[in-house]
XYZ file of C-alpha atoms in Angstrom:
387
model
C 0.000 0.000 0.000
C 0.934 3.650 -0.341
C 1.598 5.802 2.728
C 0.130 9.242 3.362
C 1.882 11.128 6.174
C 0.571 14.136 8.066
C 2.905 15.710 10.598
C 3.506 18.676 12.853
C 6.678 19.312 10.872
C 6.704 21.006 7.527
C 8.837 19.247 4.936
C 11.054 22.328 4.522
C 12.068 22.458 8.196
C 15.749 23.366 8.526
C 16.493 21.010 11.428
C 16.899 17.248 11.496
C 13.613 15.397 11.445
C 12.657 11.905 12.565
C 9.528 11.846 10.427
C 11.330 13.048 7.292
C 13.948 10.321 7.690
C 11.172 7.802 8.289
C 9.383 8.958 5.130
C 12.565 8.601 3.080
C 13.118 5.081 4.392
C 9.527 3.969 3.732
C 9.738 5.363 0.199
C 12.362 2.734 -0.620
C 9.556 0.145 -0.713
C 6.299 2.124 -0.954
C 5.064 5.326 -2.466
C 4.968 8.030 0.223
C 2.923 11.219 0.084
C 4.101 13.666 2.733
C 1.498 16.360 3.373
C 3.450 19.428 4.426
C 1.702 21.458 7.106
C -0.402 24.421 6.012
C 1.078 27.858 6.725
C -0.237 29.952 9.571
C -2.549 32.797 8.662
C 0.300 35.278 9.198
C 2.684 33.274 6.991
C 0.048 33.007 4.282
C -0.590 36.768 4.287
C 3.145 37.490 4.013
C 3.826 34.964 1.271
C 1.041 33.815 -1.026
C 3.359 32.066 -3.451
C 1.714 28.794 -4.444
C 3.831 25.652 -4.200
C 3.141 22.772 -6.543
C 3.399 19.117 -5.536
C 6.890 17.780 -6.084
C 8.597 14.425 -6.294
C 11.707 14.572 -4.082
C 12.970 11.277 -5.468
C 11.374 8.159 -6.863
C 8.486 7.212 -4.607
C 8.513 10.271 -2.317
C 6.080 13.099 -3.049
C 5.500 16.340 -1.141
C 1.937 17.622 -1.130
C 1.870 21.315 -0.228
C -1.123 22.841 1.545
C -1.470 26.257 -0.037
C -4.278 27.545 2.209
C -3.716 28.866 5.757
C -4.590 26.969 8.910
C -6.981 29.026 10.987
C -5.684 29.703 14.527
C -7.506 27.528 17.055
C -5.424 27.186 20.181
C -6.680 30.330 21.903
C -10.356 29.671 21.274
C -12.243 30.498 24.497
C -14.783 27.659 24.199
C -14.235 23.992 23.445
C -17.182 23.840 21.028
C -15.679 26.733 19.037
C -12.237 25.101 19.029
C -13.770 21.842 17.764
C -15.701 23.616 15.011
C -12.763 25.621 13.645
C -10.361 22.710 14.048
C -12.762 20.496 12.091
C -12.730 23.091 9.300
C -8.918 22.970 9.198
C -9.102 19.160 9.026
C -11.710 19.338 6.270
C -9.503 21.582 4.119
C -6.481 19.319 4.625
C -8.614 16.286 3.752
C -9.700 18.080 0.587
C -6.054 18.550 -0.404
C -5.325 14.883 0.305
C -8.350 13.696 -1.708
C -7.110 15.759 -4.641
C -3.715 14.018 -4.370
C -5.430 10.615 -4.137
C -7.142 11.277 -7.451
C -4.077 12.816 -9.093
C -1.730 9.960 -8.200
C -4.296 7.168 -8.492
C -3.884 6.052 -4.876
C -6.010 2.924 -4.514
C -5.270 1.871 -0.945
C -3.116 3.534 1.662
C -1.929 3.709 5.243
C -2.339 7.054 6.960
C 0.545 7.780 9.351
C -0.087 10.681 11.747
C 3.088 12.071 13.260
C 2.195 13.889 16.518
C -0.255 16.091 14.579
C -2.872 16.217 17.327
C -4.937 19.131 15.958
C -4.804 19.081 12.168
C -5.164 15.302 11.892
C -7.770 14.874 14.614
C -10.673 14.176 12.200
C -8.820 12.845 9.153
C -9.738 9.214 9.763
C -13.437 10.082 9.599
C -12.935 12.344 6.587
C -10.617 10.090 4.556
C -11.385 6.484 5.599
C -7.848 5.128 5.071
C -7.281 1.389 4.845
C -5.212 1.636 8.012
C -4.580 4.517 10.397
C -1.446 4.798 12.552
C -0.788 7.400 15.216
C 2.904 7.993 15.962
C 3.854 9.625 19.235
C 7.550 10.467 19.201
C 7.458 13.623 21.332
C 5.419 14.592 24.363
C 3.994 17.680 22.663
C 1.081 17.988 25.079
C 3.612 18.762 27.794
C 4.426 22.039 26.043
C 2.447 25.027 27.319
C 1.013 25.819 23.873
C -0.778 22.457 23.663
C -2.024 22.055 27.227
C -5.509 23.526 26.780
C -6.870 21.289 24.010
C -3.938 19.035 23.121
C -4.443 16.180 25.620
C -8.085 15.612 24.613
C -7.201 15.622 20.912
C -4.244 13.284 21.315
C -6.060 10.738 23.466
C -8.950 10.686 20.991
C -6.486 10.103 18.160
C -4.919 7.241 20.112
C -8.338 5.663 20.779
C -9.528 5.828 17.178
C -6.302 4.756 15.456
C -5.919 1.165 14.294
C -2.305 1.115 15.462
C -0.287 3.339 17.794
C 3.501 3.434 17.623
C 5.887 5.230 19.939
C 9.635 5.663 20.128
C 9.956 4.841 23.830
C 8.599 2.282 26.263
C 7.713 5.192 28.546
C 5.192 6.476 25.983
C 3.969 2.967 25.221
C 3.116 2.326 28.855
C 1.184 5.587 29.132
C -0.831 5.223 25.927
C -1.595 1.507 26.271
C -4.505 2.502 28.524
C -6.188 4.013 25.425
C -5.238 1.501 22.714
C -3.932 -2.057 23.078
C -2.577 -2.208 19.509
C 0.519 -0.273 20.517
C 4.170 -0.901 19.595
C 7.545 0.616 20.463
C 9.806 1.260 17.471
C 12.571 3.477 18.882
C 14.158 5.771 16.320
C 16.885 5.600 13.695
C 20.084 7.371 12.817
C 21.411 8.433 9.430
C 24.418 6.139 9.215
C 25.577 7.556 5.888
C 25.875 11.015 7.434
C 27.154 9.971 10.863
C 29.942 7.744 9.590
C 32.951 7.527 11.908
C 35.154 6.222 9.103
C 34.970 9.529 7.218
C 37.696 12.033 8.062
C 36.448 15.631 8.175
C 38.395 18.856 8.203
C 38.238 20.598 11.559
C 35.605 23.384 11.447
C 37.164 26.842 11.416
C 35.264 28.087 14.472
C 36.497 25.101 16.518
C 40.177 25.570 15.743
C 40.725 28.310 18.326
C 39.014 26.287 21.087
C 41.526 23.997 22.820
C 40.854 20.411 23.853
C 39.450 18.714 25.807
C 36.150 19.755 24.227
C 32.872 18.698 25.789
C 30.317 19.176 22.997
C 26.595 19.315 22.337
C 24.715 19.504 19.028
C 21.047 20.459 18.760
C 18.592 23.105 19.869
C 19.761 24.987 22.969
C 16.396 25.689 24.586
C 15.067 26.111 28.104
C 12.498 23.319 28.046
C 15.079 20.753 26.900
C 18.395 21.597 28.597
C 19.315 22.260 32.230
C 21.101 25.612 32.093
C 21.811 25.855 35.814
C 23.314 22.381 35.867
C 25.509 23.316 32.919
C 26.667 26.478 34.664
C 27.692 24.557 37.779
C 29.448 21.816 35.796
C 31.305 24.214 33.470
C 32.342 26.329 36.475
C 33.770 23.287 38.266
C 35.532 22.020 35.127
C 37.099 25.294 34.015
C 40.035 23.362 32.480
C 37.678 21.918 29.840
C 35.907 23.699 26.997
C 32.126 23.329 26.633
C 30.920 23.804 23.048
C 27.279 24.160 21.963
C 26.384 23.849 18.287
C 22.772 24.806 17.630
C 20.264 27.652 17.792
C 19.668 29.266 21.196
C 16.343 30.469 22.513
C 16.057 33.821 24.319
C 16.473 32.189 27.738
C 19.891 30.759 26.860
C 20.973 33.873 24.977
C 20.602 35.829 28.217
C 21.884 33.162 30.603
C 25.025 33.650 32.702
C 26.610 30.710 30.873
C 27.734 33.352 28.387
C 29.954 34.895 31.082
C 32.090 31.752 31.398
C 35.275 31.825 29.326
C 35.226 28.056 28.804
C 31.701 27.986 27.334
C 31.261 28.575 23.597
C 28.043 28.964 21.604
C 28.723 28.459 17.892
C 25.165 28.882 16.616
C 23.092 26.836 14.207
C 24.812 24.762 11.544
C 23.461 22.756 8.641
C 22.603 19.185 9.613
C 25.201 17.979 7.110
C 27.916 19.816 9.090
C 27.177 18.282 12.503
C 29.408 15.190 12.071
C 32.351 17.557 11.445
C 31.887 19.059 14.895
C 31.162 15.784 16.681
C 34.351 14.278 15.240
C 36.401 16.955 17.006
C 34.607 16.715 20.357
C 36.331 14.638 23.031
C 33.088 13.896 24.908
C 29.504 14.487 23.774
C 26.760 15.788 26.071
C 22.997 15.648 26.373
C 22.294 17.644 29.556
C 18.506 17.386 29.503
C 16.430 18.987 32.191
C 14.051 16.490 33.773
C 10.420 17.295 32.971
C 7.428 15.548 31.348
C 8.745 16.488 27.884
C 12.202 14.939 28.280
C 11.592 11.999 30.634
C 10.185 9.665 27.985
C 11.483 11.108 24.732
C 13.980 9.295 22.527
C 17.104 11.481 22.151
C 18.165 10.888 18.554
C 21.414 12.761 19.119
C 22.661 9.936 21.374
C 22.617 7.553 18.404
C 24.393 10.215 16.345
C 27.114 10.629 18.957
C 27.561 6.864 19.352
C 27.647 6.325 15.577
C 30.652 8.656 15.553
C 32.244 6.523 18.274
C 32.228 9.225 20.933
C 32.008 8.817 24.728
C 28.659 10.220 25.875
C 27.469 11.808 29.120
C 23.734 12.371 29.482
C 20.990 12.966 32.007
C 19.504 9.754 33.380
C 16.031 9.764 31.806
C 13.787 6.739 31.343
C 14.880 6.178 27.749
C 18.557 6.655 28.557
C 18.325 3.964 31.224
C 16.096 1.720 29.108
C 18.056 1.868 25.831
C 21.483 3.468 26.218
C 22.763 2.715 29.732
C 25.352 0.135 28.611
C 27.054 2.542 26.199
C 26.873 5.921 27.949
C 27.636 7.610 31.261
C 24.450 8.720 33.026
C 24.252 11.507 35.580
C 21.598 13.142 37.758
C 23.190 16.288 39.220
C 26.231 18.540 38.902
C 28.522 16.336 40.988
C 27.673 13.162 39.073
C 28.026 15.063 35.777
C 31.517 16.200 36.752
C 32.520 12.635 37.617
C 30.901 11.219 34.468
C 32.759 13.679 32.231
C 36.056 12.809 33.928
C 35.339 9.100 33.421
C 34.314 9.598 29.795
C 37.508 11.515 29.004
C 39.530 8.491 30.104
C 37.859 6.473 27.321
C 38.718 8.717 24.368
C 41.588 6.467 23.217
C 39.895 3.137 23.963
C 39.411 1.610 20.529
C 37.356 -1.342 21.771
C 34.791 0.946 23.408
C 34.729 3.132 20.298
C 33.926 0.141 18.093
C 31.261 -1.076 20.520
C 29.510 2.301 20.450
C 29.498 2.362 16.659
C 28.206 -1.197 16.439
C 25.397 -0.423 18.870
C 24.365 2.702 16.953
C 24.200 0.632 13.773
C 21.409 -1.446 15.329
C 19.349 1.766 15.330
C 19.389 2.540 11.630
C 16.325 4.035 9.943
C 15.951 0.700 8.196
C 15.634 -1.077 11.552
C 13.161 1.530 12.795
C 10.893 1.276 9.757
C 11.039 -2.520 9.790
C 9.488 -2.340 13.264
C 6.639 -0.272 11.808
C 6.108 -2.897 9.114
C 6.158 -5.629 11.770
C 3.499 -3.770 13.782
C 1.304 -3.552 10.676
C 1.678 -7.272 9.976
C 0.898 -8.204 13.564
C -2.218 -6.031 13.479
C -3.346 -7.701 10.247
C -2.879 -11.127 11.851
C -5.027 -10.057 14.790
C -7.771 -8.985 12.402
C -7.634 -12.239 10.460
C -7.880 -14.262 13.683
C -10.920 -12.249 14.762
C -12.623 -13.097 11.483
């Protein structure tokens, strides 16, 4: 069958994307139609340039929504939210039906990637052969989604034929709403994060001496523990802490910027990240513990390990469940300091380096998507037994 994907993420997002990588992998065996999110009303007013559907490569098509999504999150009444949100769903369904006719889609699986608002009614409007809801981030833990998000997500989980998640933490929570639920974990782009490739040292790293303790990704308040980082970097003033990624306003104004051994290098293209990781001595994921981070699957850990690097990270559920054997886990500033010291002792251990790479290779996008296929087959077997 073909796959139609609706997601919170627009196809032209500039950051790395789990769902985009998943779509690319699925397109190796099936036609995939990725419905890029409609622009906001403000975006539509500023830029009314119409985008035509495009084939990214054989089997992968991007369907652009050229109409704006009406704002719904601040609606004062639930009935009004439901009405306007249904209209947004109806317009998206109309775009999808047009693509179904254009590309002669006979039967298809609808994969909903965390799109709790704009895909809420698509099963009723489209009647796909199979509907899958994919929770890979705890979006309803973000303030923006708290008013109407939980109700929409739990309804999506209930009505979907299959639910997949990327962590056992999410699976346990959502199994109360749907028993056809499967954990897939996530994948890593092994062609990009290839430890055997020798990169030139990035220019903006050359003036920063080793040892370098590095992080790649968004530097944002709801994901990273800034106070913990300040205490750790202050205690380990002999080491350089390097952050590669866009900062939010909170981090831009944080006292971390006053420390001489802390460096913020800004956002880089995804294709450049392996160049930086290669020249880090230890890689970090200093997550702050909250409902958003506790159960999420940190893709960057696979990226670090695929490059063979020692890793120090906050001890979240997924880190303990999946990565404990190949990383150093910490809970506070003191344990972070000790973990970084321990990790630095491993930088020349070739056996550990090879073990990290081998482990990361078990988390390829191919492995991840195969788990989705296995979930579909198991669901079909359940249906046939019921008949």
